[in-house]
Protein backbone atom coordinates (compact mmCIF):
# COMPACT_ATOMS: atom_id res chain seq x y z
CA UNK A 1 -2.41 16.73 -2.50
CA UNK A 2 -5.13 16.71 -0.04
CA UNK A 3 -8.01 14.47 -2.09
CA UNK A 4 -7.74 11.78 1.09
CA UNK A 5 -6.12 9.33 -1.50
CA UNK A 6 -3.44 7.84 1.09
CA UNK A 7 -6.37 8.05 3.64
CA UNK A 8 -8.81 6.25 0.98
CA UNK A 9 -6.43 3.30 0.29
CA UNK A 10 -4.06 3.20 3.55
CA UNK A 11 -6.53 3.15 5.98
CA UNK A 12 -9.57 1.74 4.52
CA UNK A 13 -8.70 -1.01 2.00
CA UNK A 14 -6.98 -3.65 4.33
CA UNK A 15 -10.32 -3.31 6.80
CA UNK A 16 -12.39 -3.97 3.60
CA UNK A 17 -10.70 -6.34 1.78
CA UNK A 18 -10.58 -8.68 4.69
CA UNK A 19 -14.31 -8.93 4.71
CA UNK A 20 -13.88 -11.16 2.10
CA UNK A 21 -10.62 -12.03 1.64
CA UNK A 22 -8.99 -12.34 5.06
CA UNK A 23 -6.24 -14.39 3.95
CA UNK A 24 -4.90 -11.29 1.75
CA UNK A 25 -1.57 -10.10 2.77
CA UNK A 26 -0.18 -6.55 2.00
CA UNK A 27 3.42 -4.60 2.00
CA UNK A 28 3.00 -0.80 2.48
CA UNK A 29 5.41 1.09 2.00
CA UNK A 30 6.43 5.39 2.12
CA UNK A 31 9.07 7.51 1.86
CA UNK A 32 9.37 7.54 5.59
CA UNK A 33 8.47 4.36 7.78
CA UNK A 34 6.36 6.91 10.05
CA UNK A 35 3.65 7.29 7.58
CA UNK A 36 3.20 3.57 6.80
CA UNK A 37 3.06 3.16 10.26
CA UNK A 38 0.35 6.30 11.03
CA UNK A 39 -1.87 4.72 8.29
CA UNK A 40 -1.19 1.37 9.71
CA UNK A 41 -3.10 2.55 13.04
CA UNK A 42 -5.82 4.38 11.01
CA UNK A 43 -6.79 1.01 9.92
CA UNK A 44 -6.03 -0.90 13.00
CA UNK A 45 -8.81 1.97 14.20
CA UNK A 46 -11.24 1.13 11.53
CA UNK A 47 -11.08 -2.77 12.25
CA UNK A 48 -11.21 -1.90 16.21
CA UNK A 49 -14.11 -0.04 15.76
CA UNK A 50 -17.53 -0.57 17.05
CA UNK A 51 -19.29 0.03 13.81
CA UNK A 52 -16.79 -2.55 12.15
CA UNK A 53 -16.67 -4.84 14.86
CA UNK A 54 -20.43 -5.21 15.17
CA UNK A 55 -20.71 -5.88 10.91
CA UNK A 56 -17.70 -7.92 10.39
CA UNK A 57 -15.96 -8.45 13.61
CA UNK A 58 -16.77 -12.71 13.91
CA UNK A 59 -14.91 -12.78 10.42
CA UNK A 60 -11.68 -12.83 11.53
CA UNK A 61 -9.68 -12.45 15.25
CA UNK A 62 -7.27 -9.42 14.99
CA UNK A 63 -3.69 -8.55 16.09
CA UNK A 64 -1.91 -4.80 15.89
CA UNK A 65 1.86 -4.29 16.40
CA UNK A 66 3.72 -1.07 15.88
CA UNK A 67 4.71 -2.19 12.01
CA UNK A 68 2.35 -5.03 11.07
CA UNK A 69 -1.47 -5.91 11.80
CA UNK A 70 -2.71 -9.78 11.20
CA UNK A 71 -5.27 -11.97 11.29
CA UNK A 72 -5.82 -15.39 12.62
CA UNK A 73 -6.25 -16.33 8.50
CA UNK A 74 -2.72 -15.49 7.43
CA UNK A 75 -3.78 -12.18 6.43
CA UNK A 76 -1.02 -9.22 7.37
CA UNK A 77 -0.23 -5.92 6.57
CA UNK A 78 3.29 -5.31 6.62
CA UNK A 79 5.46 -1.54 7.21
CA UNK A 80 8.05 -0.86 4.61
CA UNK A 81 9.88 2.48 4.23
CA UNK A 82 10.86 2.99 0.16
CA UNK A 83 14.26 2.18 -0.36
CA UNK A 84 14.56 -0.35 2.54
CA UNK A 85 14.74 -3.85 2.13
CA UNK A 86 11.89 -6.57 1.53
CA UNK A 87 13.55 -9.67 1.30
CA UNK A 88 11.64 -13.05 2.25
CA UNK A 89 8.28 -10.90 2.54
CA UNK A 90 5.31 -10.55 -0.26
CA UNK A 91 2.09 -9.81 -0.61
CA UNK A 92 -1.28 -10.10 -2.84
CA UNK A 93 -1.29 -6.18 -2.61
CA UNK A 94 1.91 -4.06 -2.69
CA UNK A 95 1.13 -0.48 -2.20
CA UNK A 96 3.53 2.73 -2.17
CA UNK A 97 2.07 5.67 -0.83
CA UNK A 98 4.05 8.69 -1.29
CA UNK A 99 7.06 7.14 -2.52
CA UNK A 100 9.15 10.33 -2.64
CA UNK A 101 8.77 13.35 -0.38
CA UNK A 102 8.72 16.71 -2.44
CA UNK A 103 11.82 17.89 -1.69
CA UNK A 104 13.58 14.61 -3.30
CA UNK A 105 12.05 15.48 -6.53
CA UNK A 106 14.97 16.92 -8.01
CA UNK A 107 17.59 15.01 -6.16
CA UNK A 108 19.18 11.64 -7.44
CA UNK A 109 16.58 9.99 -4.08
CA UNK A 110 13.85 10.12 -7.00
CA UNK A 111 16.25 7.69 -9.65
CA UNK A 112 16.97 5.89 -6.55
CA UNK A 113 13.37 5.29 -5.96
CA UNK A 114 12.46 4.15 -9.64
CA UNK A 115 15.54 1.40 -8.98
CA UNK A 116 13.93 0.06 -6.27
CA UNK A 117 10.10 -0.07 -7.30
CA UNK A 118 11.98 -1.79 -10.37
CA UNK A 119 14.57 -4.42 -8.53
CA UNK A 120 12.99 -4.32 -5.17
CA UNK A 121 9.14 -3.84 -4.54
CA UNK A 122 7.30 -4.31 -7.81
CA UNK A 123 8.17 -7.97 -7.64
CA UNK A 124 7.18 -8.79 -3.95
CA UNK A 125 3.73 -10.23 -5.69
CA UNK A 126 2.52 -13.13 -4.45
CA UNK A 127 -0.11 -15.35 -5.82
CA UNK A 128 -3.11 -15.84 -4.44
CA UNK A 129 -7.11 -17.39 -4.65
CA UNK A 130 -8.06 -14.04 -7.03
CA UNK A 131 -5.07 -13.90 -9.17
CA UNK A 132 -1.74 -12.52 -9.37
CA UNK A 133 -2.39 -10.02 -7.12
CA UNK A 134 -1.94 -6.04 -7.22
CA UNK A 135 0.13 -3.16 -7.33
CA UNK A 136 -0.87 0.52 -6.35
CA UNK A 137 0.89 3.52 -6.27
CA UNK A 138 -0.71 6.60 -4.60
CA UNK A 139 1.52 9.66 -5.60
CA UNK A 140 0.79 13.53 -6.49
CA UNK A 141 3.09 14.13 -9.32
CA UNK A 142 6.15 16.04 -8.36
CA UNK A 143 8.62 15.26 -11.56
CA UNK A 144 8.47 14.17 -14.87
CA UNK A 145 10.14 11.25 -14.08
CA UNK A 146 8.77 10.85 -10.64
CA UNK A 147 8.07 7.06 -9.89
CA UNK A 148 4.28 7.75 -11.62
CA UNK A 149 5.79 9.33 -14.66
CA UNK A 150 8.03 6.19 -14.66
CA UNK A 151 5.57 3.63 -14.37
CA UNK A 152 3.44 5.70 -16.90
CA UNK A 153 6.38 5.64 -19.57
CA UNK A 154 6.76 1.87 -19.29
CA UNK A 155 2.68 1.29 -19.11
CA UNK A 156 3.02 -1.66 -21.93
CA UNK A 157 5.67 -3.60 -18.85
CA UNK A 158 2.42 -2.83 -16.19
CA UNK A 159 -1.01 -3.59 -16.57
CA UNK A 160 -2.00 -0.14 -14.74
CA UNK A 161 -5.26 1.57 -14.48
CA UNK A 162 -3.98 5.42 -13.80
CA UNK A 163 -6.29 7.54 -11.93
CA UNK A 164 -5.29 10.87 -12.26
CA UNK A 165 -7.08 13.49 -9.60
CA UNK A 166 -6.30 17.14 -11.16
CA UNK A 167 -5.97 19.86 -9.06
């Protein structure tokens, strides 16, 4: 905890990627829709911005709600809370931030959670002008077989990169 990983990803990657890619679309999701929708405003802040706005701002025009931001080039980033559902939405970039709180670790929520990455969100993908688009899980590890140490044993089904911060 505490290495500004959600803050690094939630916040700042939609405002960046949409430099050059504002067309991208992106599903967020937490283990509580209140933190996918804090971040959502920490980047709605970022894009808002003067700094931003003076750089980048003629890119794309910009619209916030409470659970989704978008651009006037299809681009959106979209709330989800983990375990709700996600039907008809996708996106190039699916990302779960804190997928299970720490007191779920030990609870039958954290099996619960692997079943839906697995028959739910993992396969909200769409393709797009780079590729197949992207996955990312931001996570400190709180079980074995947490949704990381899931993913992890099944590495040869994902093509992950792991980045793992010790503490």
């Amino acid at each position: 905890p505490r290495f500004s990983k959600s803050r690094t990803v939630s916040d700042f990657l939609v405002p960046w990627v949409w430099i050059k890619y504002p067309w991208m679309r992106f599903l967020y999701a937490a283990y509580a829709e209140g933190l996918s929708i804090l971040s959502s405003r920490q980047a709605s802040r970022v894009i808002k911005s003067e700094w931003y706005q003076q750089r980048w701002g003629s890119i794309y025009e910009f619209n916030s709600k409470d659970k989704s931001i978008e651009n006037n080039h299809t681009g959106y980033r979209r709330i989800k809370s983990v375990g709700g559902g996600v039907t008809g939405e996708g996106g190039h970039i699916i990302v779960a931030d804190d997928p299970l709180k720490a007191q779920d670790a030990w609870s039958d929520i954290r099996e619960k959670t692997n079943l839906w990455w697995d028959n739910v969100y993992s396969n909200r993908i769409e393709g797009g002008k780079i590729g197949e688009g992207r996955r990312i899980l931001i996570a400190q590890r709180l079980h074995d077989r947490d949704l990381p140490g899931y993913i992890l044993a099944k590495e040869s089904t994902y093509d992950w990169h792991h980045l793992c911060l010790p503490a």
